[in-house]
Amino acid sequence: MLRTQATRQVLRNSRVTAKRSLTLASRVATASIRPTVAKTSMQAARPIISSRGIKHINFGGTTETVYERADWPREKLLEYFKNDTFALIGYGSQGYGQGLNLRDNGLNVVIGVRKNGASWKAAIEDGWVPGENLFTVEEAVKKGTYVMNLLSDAAQSETWASLKPLLTKGKTLYFSHGFSPVFKDLTHVEPPKDLDVILVAPKGSGRTVRSLFKEGRGINSSYAVWNDVSGKAHEKAQALAVAIGSGYVYQTTFEKEVNSDLYGERGCLMGGIHGMFLAQYDVLRENGHSPSEAFNETVEEATQSLYPLIGKYGMDYMYDACSTTARRGALDWYPIFKDALKPVFQDLYASVKNGSETKRSLEFNSQPDYREKLEGELETIRSMEIWKVGKEVRKLRPENN
């Protein structure tokens, strides 16, 4: 079994008697997670601001510039944003995570949501105070030098006509997703040309943005600039990325961010991986395997044993660390899966790029009964045997006993 063999290899990693293949894997993993870094320093303008370290990192043959949390320590953030107020509009997943992180970093944040709605009540539970740092959307936007539009994509489209007149000269408009401005023909969200317009997109949910910040770590994020009126938009985005809880930040464009995001979540991050789980589980069940065995070999082993190792060390590590039988099978079959799946991914990317996915999302999420329809689809997933089995399997984990 791949799980058993890989786990045994990991445990042997620190032993002198470790097998040569695992030793090689460790060297490969170390090399892959510790890329060569070149630093150049620039003298800061103020004594309170530490010297800037710009990292030029070779990612598989392509050199990119990466900005890290160390480039913007808390003291530097407080100095840089000392005259600013962040008006964070919307208190969903990203609003929650980014807002609390900004507040914990000592920056001046106000929340703007519909008064007495669900988000208003959730914000109060998290310590935001009405009339002090919790306001209606209009009140918050008027107070903000940075307007952080973290409403849902559909809500951004629906509220833009009333929000745009409040974006007066001198403010900075911020997004965490390129969806609305990139697909402006569908969303009608066209940012003013006389404002800095920036984006910081954390690569995870707002809950993860918050949890990693509280752990002293930091999520990775991309940043982009739509308008650079002040000449400082790139710097603003880099600083704000760290302020909301990013560990490191790389540059992209609004278009590339939204295309990669919509593509990824429909592919390997959610839709594609769910489809593969279901297909493998179904074939095992159709061939007489019990529900528990089918789930364990499809989901439990992947998420509890193998995926964490891939996340920590890389796929190349797994090939070095697994059994010879597992290695041979994986080497033979991964090209077959790639060839079979690539046309599907090509169709998916085309659907994202041409706006079909955006149109579908806006049309569905704008329907008055969309919550009821969505609940019906989600209930179908909850009712699947594979996920019912999963609930019982998770109860058996030692940490749950």
XYZ file of C-alpha atoms in Angstrom, residues 82-356:
275
model
C -0.673 56.278 9.430
C -3.033 58.709 7.663
C -5.292 56.117 6.075
C -8.657 54.573 6.859
C -9.578 51.238 5.313
C -13.262 51.010 4.451
C -13.878 47.300 4.081
C -17.154 46.694 2.256
C -18.731 43.310 2.847
C -18.112 40.943 5.731
C -18.137 37.518 4.169
C -15.222 35.104 4.204
C -12.560 37.523 2.915
C -14.025 40.503 4.756
C -13.819 38.602 8.013
C -10.227 37.428 7.549
C -8.748 40.563 6.042
C -10.620 42.935 8.340
C -9.552 41.242 11.562
C -5.953 40.954 10.389
C -5.819 44.649 9.500
C -7.285 45.501 12.888
C -4.805 43.280 14.722
C -1.982 44.951 12.805
C -3.048 48.232 14.386
C -4.444 49.872 11.263
C -7.568 52.012 11.127
C -10.367 49.850 9.701
C -14.096 50.431 9.366
C -16.600 47.855 8.137
C -19.424 48.749 5.760
C -22.424 46.402 5.491
C -26.205 46.516 5.427
C -27.429 47.628 8.838
C -28.932 44.861 10.978
C -28.347 42.224 8.299
C -26.564 38.911 8.863
C -23.131 40.427 8.140
C -23.817 43.320 10.521
C -24.602 40.883 13.312
C -21.562 38.719 12.493
C -19.317 41.793 12.617
C -20.649 42.754 16.049
C -19.893 39.233 17.293
C -16.288 39.761 16.144
C -15.948 42.973 18.128
C -16.779 45.632 15.565
C -18.734 48.440 17.197
C -21.640 50.264 15.494
C -20.901 53.966 15.140
C -17.228 53.424 15.946
C -15.880 51.068 13.283
C -19.074 49.489 11.927
C -21.225 51.515 9.542
C -23.517 51.300 6.563
C -21.769 50.906 3.222
C -22.253 54.573 2.293
C -20.944 55.839 5.632
C -17.915 53.571 5.530
C -16.952 54.484 1.955
C -17.092 58.191 2.791
C -14.686 57.624 5.689
C -12.216 55.466 3.770
C -9.086 56.510 1.924
C -8.924 52.878 0.786
C -12.220 51.316 -0.305
C -11.889 47.524 -0.130
C -14.728 46.048 -2.161
C -15.065 42.538 -0.740
C -18.715 41.989 -1.578
C -19.572 38.831 -3.503
C -19.102 39.050 -7.260
C -22.847 39.248 -7.870
C -23.305 41.850 -5.118
C -20.511 44.000 -6.582
C -22.396 44.102 -9.845
C -25.725 44.864 -8.181
C -24.391 47.690 -5.965
C -21.915 49.337 -8.334
C -24.252 52.085 -9.544
C -24.718 53.348 -5.983
C -21.107 52.786 -4.922
C -19.280 54.442 -7.831
C -20.338 58.058 -7.061
C -18.812 57.694 -3.588
C -15.367 56.875 -4.994
C -14.083 60.417 -4.964
C -10.681 61.572 -6.131
C -7.802 60.604 -3.856
C -9.283 57.311 -2.692
C -7.777 53.945 -3.615
C -10.111 51.196 -4.825
C -9.180 47.649 -3.817
C -10.419 44.251 -4.948
C -9.489 40.698 -3.975
C -10.721 39.230 -7.248
C -10.440 40.510 -10.800
C -13.917 39.231 -11.672
C -15.888 42.495 -11.683
C -13.556 44.870 -13.569
C -12.247 42.257 -16.035
C -15.733 41.183 -17.087
C -17.120 44.722 -16.911
C -19.290 44.171 -20.000
C -21.262 41.669 -17.929
C -20.883 43.128 -14.420
C -21.000 46.822 -15.394
C -18.223 47.458 -12.861
C -15.872 49.917 -14.582
C -13.398 51.454 -12.105
C -12.904 55.239 -12.265
C -9.890 56.258 -14.313
C -8.748 58.922 -11.819
C -8.185 56.533 -8.880
C -5.497 54.016 -8.027
C -7.141 50.613 -8.466
C -5.328 47.616 -6.981
C -5.910 43.960 -6.207
C -4.620 41.548 -3.581
C -5.862 37.983 -3.999
C -5.072 35.590 -1.135
C -4.712 32.006 -2.328
C -7.212 30.587 0.110
C -10.443 31.334 1.924
C -10.782 34.224 4.348
C -10.853 31.709 7.185
C -7.430 30.462 6.093
C -6.170 34.048 5.757
C -7.151 34.537 9.385
C -5.951 31.223 10.806
C -2.505 31.432 9.205
C -2.120 35.001 10.443
C -2.981 33.931 13.997
C -0.421 31.121 13.733
C 2.255 33.678 12.882
C 2.597 32.351 9.349
C 0.925 33.923 6.343
C -0.930 32.932 3.210
C 0.586 33.476 -0.231
C -1.143 36.091 -2.376
C -0.944 37.689 -5.782
C -1.224 41.411 -6.407
C -2.085 43.475 -9.470
C -2.592 47.078 -10.523
C -5.444 48.256 -12.767
C -4.767 52.012 -12.520
C -1.625 53.690 -11.213
C -2.620 57.346 -10.981
C -0.403 58.210 -8.012
C 2.673 56.337 -9.215
C 2.579 54.391 -5.938
C -0.098 51.811 -6.703
C 2.331 48.873 -6.829
C 3.811 49.823 -3.470
C 0.343 50.262 -1.976
C -0.689 46.799 -3.126
C 2.471 45.148 -1.830
C 2.131 46.808 1.575
C -1.562 46.091 1.869
C -0.990 42.462 0.915
C 1.244 42.056 3.950
C -1.125 44.069 6.147
C -4.014 41.678 5.442
C -1.903 38.651 6.381
C 0.139 37.545 3.370
C 3.436 35.736 3.899
C 4.732 36.371 0.405
C 3.327 38.157 -2.624
C 3.908 37.887 -6.364
C 2.748 40.114 -9.205
C 0.087 39.263 -11.750
C -2.596 41.126 -13.685
C -6.324 41.456 -13.010
C -6.998 39.327 -16.093
C -4.570 36.558 -15.189
C -5.780 36.483 -11.582
C -9.423 35.981 -12.451
C -8.714 33.511 -15.248
C -6.422 31.358 -13.091
C -8.767 31.591 -10.106
C -11.956 30.562 -11.899
C -10.046 27.889 -13.801
C -8.355 26.474 -10.698
C -11.426 26.227 -8.498
C -13.364 24.483 -11.242
C -10.395 22.190 -11.874
C -7.905 20.689 -9.418
C -9.002 22.745 -6.412
C -12.663 21.699 -6.286
C -14.622 20.548 -9.321
C -11.981 18.377 -10.964
C -10.760 16.706 -7.800
C -14.348 16.035 -6.687
C -15.090 14.450 -10.054
C -12.003 12.218 -9.787
C -12.934 11.175 -6.245
C -16.426 10.217 -7.396
C -15.207 8.314 -10.466
C -12.642 6.269 -8.533
C -15.064 5.580 -5.677
C -17.824 4.476 -8.067
C -15.564 2.019 -9.901
C -14.413 0.461 -6.625
C -18.000 0.065 -5.415
C -19.109 -1.371 -8.769
C -16.364 -3.977 -8.427
C -17.524 -5.180 -5.025
C -15.397 -3.126 -2.640
C -17.040 -2.053 0.602
C -17.911 1.630 1.191
C -15.228 2.014 3.849
C -12.524 0.476 1.665
C -13.548 2.550 -1.349
C -13.478 5.747 0.708
C -10.196 4.969 2.427
C -8.421 4.160 -0.837
C -9.887 7.197 -2.594
C -10.119 10.063 -0.107
C -8.750 9.205 3.315
C -5.342 8.000 2.170
C -5.006 10.953 -0.181
C -5.949 13.692 2.274
C -4.473 12.264 5.462
C -1.256 10.666 4.239
C -0.189 11.578 0.726
C -1.416 15.101 -0.032
C 0.200 16.562 3.118
C 3.521 15.015 2.043
C 3.137 16.376 -1.475
C 2.321 19.785 -0.021
C 5.370 19.689 2.215
C 7.937 18.076 -0.079
C 6.547 17.884 -3.609
C 5.343 15.213 -6.032
C 8.919 14.336 -6.950
C 9.441 13.371 -3.318
C 6.529 10.953 -3.451
C 7.986 9.151 -6.447
C 11.253 8.667 -4.554
C 9.577 7.706 -1.276
C 6.880 5.231 -2.342
C 7.162 1.525 -2.986
C 8.577 0.267 -6.266
C 5.184 -1.146 -7.255
C 3.365 2.113 -6.581
C 6.076 4.074 -8.377
C 5.867 1.902 -11.505
C 2.104 2.191 -11.673
C 2.101 5.949 -11.165
C 4.801 6.463 -13.795
C 2.812 4.419 -16.305
C -0.568 5.991 -15.650
C 0.034 9.693 -15.062
C 0.633 10.403 -18.798
C -2.614 8.603 -19.608
C -4.554 10.746 -17.146
C -2.854 13.889 -18.442
C -3.693 13.114 -22.064
C -7.292 12.251 -21.185
C -7.858 15.298 -18.983
C -5.973 18.016 -20.866
C -8.754 18.537 -23.474
C -11.232 18.994 -20.621
C -8.975 21.579 -18.995
C -8.502 23.345 -22.329
C -12.282 23.600 -22.720
C -12.566 24.825 -19.146
C -9.956 27.567 -19.610
C -11.637 28.715 -22.833
C -14.971 28.887 -21.002
C -13.398 31.032 -18.285
C -11.552 33.344 -20.659
C -14.509 34.027 -22.963
C -16.762 34.985 -20.053
C -19.104 31.989 -20.175
